[in-house]
PDB file of C-alpha atoms and ligand atoms in Angstrom:
ATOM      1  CA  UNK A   1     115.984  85.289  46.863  1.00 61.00           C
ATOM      2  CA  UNK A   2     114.099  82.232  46.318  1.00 67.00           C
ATOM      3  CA  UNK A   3     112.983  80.812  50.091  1.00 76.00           C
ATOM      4  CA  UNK A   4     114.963  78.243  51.783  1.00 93.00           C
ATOM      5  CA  UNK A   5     113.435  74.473  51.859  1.00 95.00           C
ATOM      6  CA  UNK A   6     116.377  73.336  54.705  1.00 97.00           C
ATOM      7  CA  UNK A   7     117.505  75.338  57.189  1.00 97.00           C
ATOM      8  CA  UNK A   8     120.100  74.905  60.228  1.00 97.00           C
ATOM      9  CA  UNK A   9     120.303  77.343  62.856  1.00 97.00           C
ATOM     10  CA  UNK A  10     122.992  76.541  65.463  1.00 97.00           C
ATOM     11  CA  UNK A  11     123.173  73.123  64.572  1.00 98.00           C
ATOM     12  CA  UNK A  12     125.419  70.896  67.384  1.00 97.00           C
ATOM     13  CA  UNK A  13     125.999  67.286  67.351  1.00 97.00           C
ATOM     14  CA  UNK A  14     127.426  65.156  69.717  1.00 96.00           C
ATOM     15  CA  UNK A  15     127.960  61.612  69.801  1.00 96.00           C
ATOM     16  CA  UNK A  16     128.153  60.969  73.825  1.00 94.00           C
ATOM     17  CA  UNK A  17     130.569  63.401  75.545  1.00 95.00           C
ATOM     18  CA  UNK A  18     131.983  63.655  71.789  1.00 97.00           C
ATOM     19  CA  UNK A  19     130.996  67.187  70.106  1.00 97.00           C
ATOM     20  CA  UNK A  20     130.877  66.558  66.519  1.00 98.00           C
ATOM     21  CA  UNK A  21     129.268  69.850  65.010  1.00 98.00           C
ATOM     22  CA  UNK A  22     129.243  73.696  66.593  1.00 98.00           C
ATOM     23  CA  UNK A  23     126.534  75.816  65.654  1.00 97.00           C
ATOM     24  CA  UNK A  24     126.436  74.948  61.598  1.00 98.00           C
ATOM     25  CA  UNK A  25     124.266  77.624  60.221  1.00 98.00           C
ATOM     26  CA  UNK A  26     123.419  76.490  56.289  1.00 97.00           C
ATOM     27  CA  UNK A  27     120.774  76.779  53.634  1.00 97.00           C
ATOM     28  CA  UNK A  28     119.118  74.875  50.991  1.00 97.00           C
ATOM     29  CA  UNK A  29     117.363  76.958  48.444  1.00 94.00           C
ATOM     30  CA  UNK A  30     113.883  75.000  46.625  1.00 92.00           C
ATOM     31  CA  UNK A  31     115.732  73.395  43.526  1.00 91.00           C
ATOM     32  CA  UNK A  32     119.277  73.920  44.213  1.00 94.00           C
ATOM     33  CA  UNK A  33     122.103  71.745  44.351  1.00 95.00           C
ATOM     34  CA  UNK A  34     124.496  71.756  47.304  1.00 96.00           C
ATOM     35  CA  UNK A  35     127.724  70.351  47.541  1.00 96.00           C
ATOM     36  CA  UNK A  36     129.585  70.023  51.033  1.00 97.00           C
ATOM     37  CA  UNK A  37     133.208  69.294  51.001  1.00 95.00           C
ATOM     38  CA  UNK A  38     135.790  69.084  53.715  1.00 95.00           C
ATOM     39  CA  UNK A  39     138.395  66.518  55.227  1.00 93.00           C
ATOM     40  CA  UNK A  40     138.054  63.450  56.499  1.00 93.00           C
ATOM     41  CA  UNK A  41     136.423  63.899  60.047  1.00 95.00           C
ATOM     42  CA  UNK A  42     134.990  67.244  59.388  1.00 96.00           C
ATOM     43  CA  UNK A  43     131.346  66.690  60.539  1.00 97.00           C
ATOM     44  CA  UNK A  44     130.034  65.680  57.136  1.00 97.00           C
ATOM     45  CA  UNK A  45     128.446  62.461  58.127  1.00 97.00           C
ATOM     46  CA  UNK A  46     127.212  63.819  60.992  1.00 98.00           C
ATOM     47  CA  UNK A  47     125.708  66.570  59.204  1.00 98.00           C
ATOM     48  CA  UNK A  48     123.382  64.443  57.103  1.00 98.00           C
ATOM     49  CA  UNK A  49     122.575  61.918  60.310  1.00 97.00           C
ATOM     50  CA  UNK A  50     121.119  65.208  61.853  1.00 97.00           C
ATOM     51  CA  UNK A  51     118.996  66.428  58.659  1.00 97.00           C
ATOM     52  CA  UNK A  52     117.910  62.995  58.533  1.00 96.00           C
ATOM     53  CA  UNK A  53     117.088  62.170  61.850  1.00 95.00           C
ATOM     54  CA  UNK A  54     119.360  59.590  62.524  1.00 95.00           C
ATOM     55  CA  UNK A  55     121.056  62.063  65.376  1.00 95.00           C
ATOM     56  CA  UNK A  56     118.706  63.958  67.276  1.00 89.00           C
ATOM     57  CA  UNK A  57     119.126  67.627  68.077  1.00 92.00           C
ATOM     58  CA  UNK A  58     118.131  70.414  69.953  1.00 94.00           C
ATOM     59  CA  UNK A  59     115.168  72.222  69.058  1.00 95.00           C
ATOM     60  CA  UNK A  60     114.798  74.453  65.988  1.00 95.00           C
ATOM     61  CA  UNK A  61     118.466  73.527  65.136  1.00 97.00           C
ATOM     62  CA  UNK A  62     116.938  72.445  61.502  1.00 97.00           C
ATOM     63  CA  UNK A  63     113.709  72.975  60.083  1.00 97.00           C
ATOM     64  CA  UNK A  64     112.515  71.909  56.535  1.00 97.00           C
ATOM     65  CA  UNK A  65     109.642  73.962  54.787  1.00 94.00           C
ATOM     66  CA  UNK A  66     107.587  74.931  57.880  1.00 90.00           C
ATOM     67  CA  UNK A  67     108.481  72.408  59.997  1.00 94.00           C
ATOM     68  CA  UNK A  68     110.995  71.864  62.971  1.00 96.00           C
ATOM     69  CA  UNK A  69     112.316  68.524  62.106  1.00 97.00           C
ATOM     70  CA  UNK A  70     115.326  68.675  64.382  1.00 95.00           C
ATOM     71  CA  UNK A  71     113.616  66.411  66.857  1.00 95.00           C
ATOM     72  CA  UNK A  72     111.373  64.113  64.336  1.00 96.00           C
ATOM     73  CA  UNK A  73     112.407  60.381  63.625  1.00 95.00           C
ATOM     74  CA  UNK A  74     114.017  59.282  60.734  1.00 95.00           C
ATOM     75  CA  UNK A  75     110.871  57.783  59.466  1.00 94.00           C
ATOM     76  CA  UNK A  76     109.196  60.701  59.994  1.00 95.00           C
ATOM     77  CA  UNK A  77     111.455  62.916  58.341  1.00 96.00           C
ATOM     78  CA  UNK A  78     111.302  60.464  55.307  1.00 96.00           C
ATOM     79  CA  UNK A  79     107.519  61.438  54.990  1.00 96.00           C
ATOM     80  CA  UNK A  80     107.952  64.931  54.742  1.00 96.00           C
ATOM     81  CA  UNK A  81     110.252  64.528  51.618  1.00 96.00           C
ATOM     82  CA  UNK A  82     113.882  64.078  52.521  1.00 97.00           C
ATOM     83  CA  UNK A  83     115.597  60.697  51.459  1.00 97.00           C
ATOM     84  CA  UNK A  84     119.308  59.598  51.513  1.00 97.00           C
ATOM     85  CA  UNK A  85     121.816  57.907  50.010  1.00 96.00           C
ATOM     86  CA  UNK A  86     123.949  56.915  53.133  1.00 95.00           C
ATOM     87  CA  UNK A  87     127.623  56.746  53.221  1.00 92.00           C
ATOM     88  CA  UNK A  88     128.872  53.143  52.491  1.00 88.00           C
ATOM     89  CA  UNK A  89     125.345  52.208  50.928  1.00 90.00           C
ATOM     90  CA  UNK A  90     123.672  50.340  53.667  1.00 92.00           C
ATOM     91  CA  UNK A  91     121.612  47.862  51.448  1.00 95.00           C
ATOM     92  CA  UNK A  92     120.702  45.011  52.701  1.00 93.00           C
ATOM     93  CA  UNK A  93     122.479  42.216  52.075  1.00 91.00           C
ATOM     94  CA  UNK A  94     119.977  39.328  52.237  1.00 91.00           C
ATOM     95  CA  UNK A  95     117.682  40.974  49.680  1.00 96.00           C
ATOM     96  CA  UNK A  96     117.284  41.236  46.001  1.00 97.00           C
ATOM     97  CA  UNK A  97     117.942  44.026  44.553  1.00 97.00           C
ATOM     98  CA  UNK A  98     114.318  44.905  43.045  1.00 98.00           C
ATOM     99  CA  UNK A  99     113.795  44.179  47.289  1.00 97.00           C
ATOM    100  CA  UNK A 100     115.879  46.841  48.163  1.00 97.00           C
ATOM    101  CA  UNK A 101     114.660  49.218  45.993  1.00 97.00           C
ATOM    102  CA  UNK A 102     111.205  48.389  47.340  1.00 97.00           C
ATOM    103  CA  UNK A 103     111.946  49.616  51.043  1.00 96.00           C
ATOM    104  CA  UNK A 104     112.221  53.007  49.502  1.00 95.00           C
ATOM    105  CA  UNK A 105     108.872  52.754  48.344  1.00 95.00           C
ATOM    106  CA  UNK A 106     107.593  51.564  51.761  1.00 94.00           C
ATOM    107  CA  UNK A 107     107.445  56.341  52.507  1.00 93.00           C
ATOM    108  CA  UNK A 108     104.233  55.683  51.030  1.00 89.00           C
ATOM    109  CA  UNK A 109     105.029  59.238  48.793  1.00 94.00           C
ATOM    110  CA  UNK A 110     103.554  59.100  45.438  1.00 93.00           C
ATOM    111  CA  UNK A 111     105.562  61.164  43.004  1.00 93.00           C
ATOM    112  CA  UNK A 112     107.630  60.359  39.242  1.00 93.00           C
ATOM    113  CA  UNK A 113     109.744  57.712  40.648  1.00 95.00           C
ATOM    114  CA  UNK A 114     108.640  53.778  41.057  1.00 96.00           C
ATOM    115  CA  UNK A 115     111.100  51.231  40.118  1.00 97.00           C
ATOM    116  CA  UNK A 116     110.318  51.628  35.828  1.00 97.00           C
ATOM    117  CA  UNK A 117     112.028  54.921  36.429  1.00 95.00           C
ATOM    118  CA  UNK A 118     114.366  53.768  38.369  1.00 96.00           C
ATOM    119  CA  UNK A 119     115.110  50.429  35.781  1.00 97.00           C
ATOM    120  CA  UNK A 120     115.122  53.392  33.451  1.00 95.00           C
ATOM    121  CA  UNK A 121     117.518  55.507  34.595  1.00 93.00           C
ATOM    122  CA  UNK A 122     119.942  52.853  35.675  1.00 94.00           C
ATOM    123  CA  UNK A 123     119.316  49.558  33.355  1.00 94.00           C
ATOM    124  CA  UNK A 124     121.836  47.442  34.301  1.00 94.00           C
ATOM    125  CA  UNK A 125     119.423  47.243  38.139  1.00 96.00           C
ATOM    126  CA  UNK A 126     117.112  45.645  36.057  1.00 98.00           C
ATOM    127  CA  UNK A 127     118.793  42.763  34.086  1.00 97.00           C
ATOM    128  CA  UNK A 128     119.803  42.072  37.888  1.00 97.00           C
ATOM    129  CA  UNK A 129     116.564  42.914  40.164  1.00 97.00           C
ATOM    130  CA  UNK A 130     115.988  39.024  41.204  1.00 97.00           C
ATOM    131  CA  UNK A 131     120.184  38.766  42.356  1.00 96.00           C
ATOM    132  CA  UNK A 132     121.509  39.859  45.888  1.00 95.00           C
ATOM    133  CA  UNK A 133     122.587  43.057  46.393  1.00 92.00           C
ATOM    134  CA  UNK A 134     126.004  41.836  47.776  1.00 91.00           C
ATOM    135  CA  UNK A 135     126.486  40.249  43.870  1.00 93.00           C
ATOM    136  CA  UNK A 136     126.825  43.413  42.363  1.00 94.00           C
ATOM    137  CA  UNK A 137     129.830  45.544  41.849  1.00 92.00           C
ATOM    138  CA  UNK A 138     130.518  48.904  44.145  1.00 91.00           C
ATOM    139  CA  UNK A 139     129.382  51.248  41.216  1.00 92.00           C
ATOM    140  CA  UNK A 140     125.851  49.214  41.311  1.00 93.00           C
ATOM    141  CA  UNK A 141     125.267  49.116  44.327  1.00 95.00           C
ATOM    142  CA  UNK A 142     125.345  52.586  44.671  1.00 94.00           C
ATOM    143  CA  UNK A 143     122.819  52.702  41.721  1.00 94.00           C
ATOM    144  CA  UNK A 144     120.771  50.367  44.109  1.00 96.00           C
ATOM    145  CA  UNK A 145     121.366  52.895  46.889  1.00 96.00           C
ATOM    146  CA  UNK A 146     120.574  55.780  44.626  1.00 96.00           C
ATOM    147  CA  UNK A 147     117.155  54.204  43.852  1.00 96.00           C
ATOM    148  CA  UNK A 148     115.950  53.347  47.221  1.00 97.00           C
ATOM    149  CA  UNK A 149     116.146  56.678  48.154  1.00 97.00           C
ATOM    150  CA  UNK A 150     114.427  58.165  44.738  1.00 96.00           C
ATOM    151  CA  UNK A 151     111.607  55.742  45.289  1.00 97.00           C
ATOM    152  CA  UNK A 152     110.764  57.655  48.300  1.00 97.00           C
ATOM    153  CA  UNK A 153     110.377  60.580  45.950  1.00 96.00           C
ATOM    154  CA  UNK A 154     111.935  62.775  47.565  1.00 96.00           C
ATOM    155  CA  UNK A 155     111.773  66.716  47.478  1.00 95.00           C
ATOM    156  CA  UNK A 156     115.206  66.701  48.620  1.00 97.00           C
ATOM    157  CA  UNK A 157     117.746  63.885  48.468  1.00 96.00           C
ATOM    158  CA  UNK A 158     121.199  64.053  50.117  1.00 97.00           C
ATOM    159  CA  UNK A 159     124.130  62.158  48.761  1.00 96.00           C
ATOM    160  CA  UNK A 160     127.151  61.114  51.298  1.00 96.00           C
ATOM    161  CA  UNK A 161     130.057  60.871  49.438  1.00 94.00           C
ATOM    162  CA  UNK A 162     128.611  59.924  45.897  1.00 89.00           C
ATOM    163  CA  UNK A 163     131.532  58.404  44.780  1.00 88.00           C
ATOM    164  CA  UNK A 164     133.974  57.034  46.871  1.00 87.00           C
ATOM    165  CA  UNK A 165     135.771  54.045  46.025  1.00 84.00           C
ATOM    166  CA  UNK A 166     133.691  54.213  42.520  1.00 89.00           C
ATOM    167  CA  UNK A 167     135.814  53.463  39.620  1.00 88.00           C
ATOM    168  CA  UNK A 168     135.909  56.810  37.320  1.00 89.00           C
ATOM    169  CA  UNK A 169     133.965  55.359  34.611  1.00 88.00           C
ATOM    170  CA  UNK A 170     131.400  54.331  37.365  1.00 88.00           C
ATOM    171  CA  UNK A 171     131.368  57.732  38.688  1.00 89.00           C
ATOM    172  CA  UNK A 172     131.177  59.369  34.952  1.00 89.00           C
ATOM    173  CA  UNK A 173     127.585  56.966  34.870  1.00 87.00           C
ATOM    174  CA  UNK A 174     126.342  57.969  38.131  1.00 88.00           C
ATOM    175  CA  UNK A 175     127.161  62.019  37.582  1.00 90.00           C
ATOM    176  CA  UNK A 176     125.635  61.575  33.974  1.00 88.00           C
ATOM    177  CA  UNK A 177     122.150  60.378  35.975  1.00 88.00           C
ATOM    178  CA  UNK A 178     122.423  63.176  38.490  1.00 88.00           C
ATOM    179  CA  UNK A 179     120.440  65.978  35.775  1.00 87.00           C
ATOM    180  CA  UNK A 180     117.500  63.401  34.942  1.00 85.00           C
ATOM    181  CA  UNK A 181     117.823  62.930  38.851  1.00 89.00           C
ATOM    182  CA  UNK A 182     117.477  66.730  39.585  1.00 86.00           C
ATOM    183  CA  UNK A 183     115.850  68.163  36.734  1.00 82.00           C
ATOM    184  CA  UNK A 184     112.455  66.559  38.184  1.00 75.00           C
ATOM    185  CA  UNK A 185     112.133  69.599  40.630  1.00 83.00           C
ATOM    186  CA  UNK A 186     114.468  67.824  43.623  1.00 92.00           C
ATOM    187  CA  UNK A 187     117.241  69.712  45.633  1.00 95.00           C
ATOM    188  CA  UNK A 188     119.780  68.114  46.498  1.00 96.00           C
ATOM    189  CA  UNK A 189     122.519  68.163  49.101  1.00 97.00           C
ATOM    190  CA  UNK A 190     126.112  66.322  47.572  1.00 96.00           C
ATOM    191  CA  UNK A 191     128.981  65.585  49.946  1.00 96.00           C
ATOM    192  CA  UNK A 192     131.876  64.735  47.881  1.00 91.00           C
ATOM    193  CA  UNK A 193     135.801  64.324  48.089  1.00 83.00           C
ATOM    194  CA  UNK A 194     136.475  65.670  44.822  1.00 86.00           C
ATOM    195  CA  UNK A 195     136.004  69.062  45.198  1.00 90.00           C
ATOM    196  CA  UNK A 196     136.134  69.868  41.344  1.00 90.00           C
ATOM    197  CA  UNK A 197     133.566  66.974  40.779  1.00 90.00           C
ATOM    198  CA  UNK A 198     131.781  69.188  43.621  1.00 91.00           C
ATOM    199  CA  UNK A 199     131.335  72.477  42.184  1.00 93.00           C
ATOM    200  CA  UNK A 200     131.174  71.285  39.045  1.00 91.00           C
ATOM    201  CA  UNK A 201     127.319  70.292  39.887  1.00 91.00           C
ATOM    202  CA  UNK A 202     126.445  72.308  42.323  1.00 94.00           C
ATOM    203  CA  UNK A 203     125.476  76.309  42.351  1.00 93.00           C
ATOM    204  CA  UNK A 204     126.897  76.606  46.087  1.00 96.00           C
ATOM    205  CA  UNK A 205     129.479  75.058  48.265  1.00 97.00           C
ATOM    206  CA  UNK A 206     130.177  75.128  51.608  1.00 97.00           C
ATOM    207  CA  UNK A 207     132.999  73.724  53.475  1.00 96.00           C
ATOM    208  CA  UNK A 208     133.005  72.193  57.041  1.00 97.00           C
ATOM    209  CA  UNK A 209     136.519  72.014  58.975  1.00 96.00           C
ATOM    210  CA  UNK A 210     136.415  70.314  62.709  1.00 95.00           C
ATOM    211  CA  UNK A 211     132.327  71.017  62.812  1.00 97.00           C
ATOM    212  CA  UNK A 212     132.176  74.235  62.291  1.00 97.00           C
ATOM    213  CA  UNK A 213     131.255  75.898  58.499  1.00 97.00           C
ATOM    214  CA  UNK A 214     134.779  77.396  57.147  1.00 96.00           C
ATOM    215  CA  UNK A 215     133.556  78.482  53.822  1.00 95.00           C
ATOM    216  CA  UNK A 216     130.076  78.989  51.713  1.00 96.00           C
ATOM    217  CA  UNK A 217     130.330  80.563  48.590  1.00 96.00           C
ATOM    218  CA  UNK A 218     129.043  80.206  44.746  1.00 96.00           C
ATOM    219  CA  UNK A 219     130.435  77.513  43.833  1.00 95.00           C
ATOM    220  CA  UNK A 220     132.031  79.289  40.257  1.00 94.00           C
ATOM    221  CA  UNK A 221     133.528  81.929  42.767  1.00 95.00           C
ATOM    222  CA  UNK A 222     135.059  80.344  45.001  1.00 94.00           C
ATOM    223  CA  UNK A 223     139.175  79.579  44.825  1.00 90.00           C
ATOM    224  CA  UNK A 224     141.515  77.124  45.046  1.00 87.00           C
ATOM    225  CA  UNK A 225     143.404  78.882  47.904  1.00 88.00           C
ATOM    226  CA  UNK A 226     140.000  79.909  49.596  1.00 90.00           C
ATOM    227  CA  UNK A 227     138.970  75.877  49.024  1.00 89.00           C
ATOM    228  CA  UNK A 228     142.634  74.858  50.913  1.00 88.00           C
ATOM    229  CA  UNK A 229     142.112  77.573  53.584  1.00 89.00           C
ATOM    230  CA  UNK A 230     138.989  76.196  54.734  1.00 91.00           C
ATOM    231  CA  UNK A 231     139.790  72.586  54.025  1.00 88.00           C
ATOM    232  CA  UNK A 232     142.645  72.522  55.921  1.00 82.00           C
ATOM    233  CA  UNK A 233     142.978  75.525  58.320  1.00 76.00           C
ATOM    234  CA  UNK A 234     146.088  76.610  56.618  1.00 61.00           C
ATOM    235  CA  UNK A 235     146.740  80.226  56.499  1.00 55.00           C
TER     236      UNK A 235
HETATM  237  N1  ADP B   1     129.334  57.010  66.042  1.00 89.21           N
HETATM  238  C1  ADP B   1     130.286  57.850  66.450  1.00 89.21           C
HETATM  239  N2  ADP B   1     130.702  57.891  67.738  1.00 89.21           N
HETATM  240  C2  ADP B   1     131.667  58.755  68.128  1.00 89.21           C
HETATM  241  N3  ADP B   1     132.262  59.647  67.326  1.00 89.21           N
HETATM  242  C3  ADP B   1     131.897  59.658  66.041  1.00 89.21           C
HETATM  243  C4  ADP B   1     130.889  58.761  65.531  1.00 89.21           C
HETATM  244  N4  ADP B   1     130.744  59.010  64.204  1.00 89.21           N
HETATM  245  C5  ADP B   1     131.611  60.002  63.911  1.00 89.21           C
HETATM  246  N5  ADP B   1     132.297  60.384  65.000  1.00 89.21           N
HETATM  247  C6  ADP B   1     133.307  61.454  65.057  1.00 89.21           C
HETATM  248  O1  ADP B   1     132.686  62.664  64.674  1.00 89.21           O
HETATM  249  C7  ADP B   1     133.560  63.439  63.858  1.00 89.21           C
HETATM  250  C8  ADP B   1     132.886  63.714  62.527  1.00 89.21           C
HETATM  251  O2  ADP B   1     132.731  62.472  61.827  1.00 89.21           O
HETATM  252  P1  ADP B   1     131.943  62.368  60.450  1.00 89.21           P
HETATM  253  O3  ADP B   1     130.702  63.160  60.559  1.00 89.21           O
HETATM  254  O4  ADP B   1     131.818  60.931  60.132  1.00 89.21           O
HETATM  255  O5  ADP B   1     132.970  63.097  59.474  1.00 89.21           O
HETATM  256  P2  ADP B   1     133.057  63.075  57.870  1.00 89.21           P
HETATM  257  O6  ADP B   1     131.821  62.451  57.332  1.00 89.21           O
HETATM  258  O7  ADP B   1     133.220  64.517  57.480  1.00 89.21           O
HETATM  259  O8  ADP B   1     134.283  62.284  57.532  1.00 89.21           O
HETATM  260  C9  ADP B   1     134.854  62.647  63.750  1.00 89.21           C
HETATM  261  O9  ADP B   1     135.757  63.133  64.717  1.00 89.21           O
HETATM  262  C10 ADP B   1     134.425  61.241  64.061  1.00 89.21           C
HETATM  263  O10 ADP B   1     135.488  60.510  64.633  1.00 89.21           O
HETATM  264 MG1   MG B   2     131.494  60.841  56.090  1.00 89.21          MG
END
């Protein structure tokens, strides 16, 4: 079994007296793609604030390659090789989008991706580097998102929900990047609410239900009633 680059190990969260995750054990193999599904509320978010150190967490909850990162600094984390492409975007509004792209850069990682790659992959960032972010449609500013974190050149990049609110041709474009994305020797982690889009692209899956894992599985193994059981809790 090839080792694990990401591993949790009684992961909780908590968000003041608020418990948001209960001791998530989960893997991420050195060039695999993970998806994580589950509902609305299930700890998904909160997941991926806690890999990427924007929650803090108990010690040796989640280490990456040799290192306990479970108490590091999001900046910190961000050298080591883990980048994100946040729920809702987060760009910033006031700046170009060649700007924006540029804060990814600011790691200081050296790797495949600077922003011809990134113009590359997604040409339409280009013909619009010098206007605001806020200009451009939903579908590209997620591009924009999407590059920021690449230019950090990541080892492994996490995706919080990829596609939500994406018109389905927008989506086709951004899961038509995702090999060229991949194929250069990244994991990657993909939270998404369409579960066949899910396990379509990834080898494994697990599910989270109120914090806690309900399912991991291959993701061309698992079923539709296992997928409902552990989305929903229904027997
Ligand atoms: N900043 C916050 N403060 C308090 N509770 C939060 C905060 N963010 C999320 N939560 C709660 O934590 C739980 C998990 O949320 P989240 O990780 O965003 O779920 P998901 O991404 O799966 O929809 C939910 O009950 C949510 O209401
Ligand atoms: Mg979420």
């Amino acid at each position: 079994m090839p080792e694990p680059i990401l591993q949790m190990q009684g992961l909780d969260a908590h968000y003041g007296d608020f418990q948001a995750l209960y001791g998530v054990d989960m893997h991420v193999e050195q060039g695999e793609v993970l998806s994580i599904i589950g509902a609305n509320g299930a700890g998904k978010t909160t997941l991926m604030r806690s890999i990427t150190g924007l929650l803090t967490n108990g010690p040796g909850q989640v280490r990456y390659r040799d290192h306990d990162i479970s108490q590091l600094r999001a900046d910190e984390i961000a050298v080591h090789g883990l980048a994100m492409v946040p729920e809702g975007r987060q760009l910033f509004p006031s700046l170009s989008v060649r700007e924006n792209l540029m804060i990814g850069a600011q790691v200081g990682r050296s790797g495949p991706w600077d922003l011809q790659a990134v113009y590359k992959l997604f040409p339409i960032l280009e013909e619009r580097k010098d206007q605001a972010s806020t200009s451009l449609s939903g579908g590209q500013q997620q591009m924009v998102a999407i590059g920021r974190a690449l230019m950090a050149n990541p080892d492994l990049i996490l995706f919080d929900e990829i596609s939500l609110g994406l018109a389905p041709i927008i989506i086709r474009d951004i899961y038509k990047a995702l090999p060229g994305i991949i194929g250069t020797g990244m994991s990657a982690i993909i939270v998404e609410q369409d579960i066949s889009k899910a396990l379509s692209v990834s080898a494994r899956v697990y599910c989270l239900q109120e914090g806690r894992v309900s399912l991991e599985g291959a993701s061309d193994t698992v079923s539709r009633d296992d997928i409902s059981r552990a989305y929903f809790g229904i027997e």
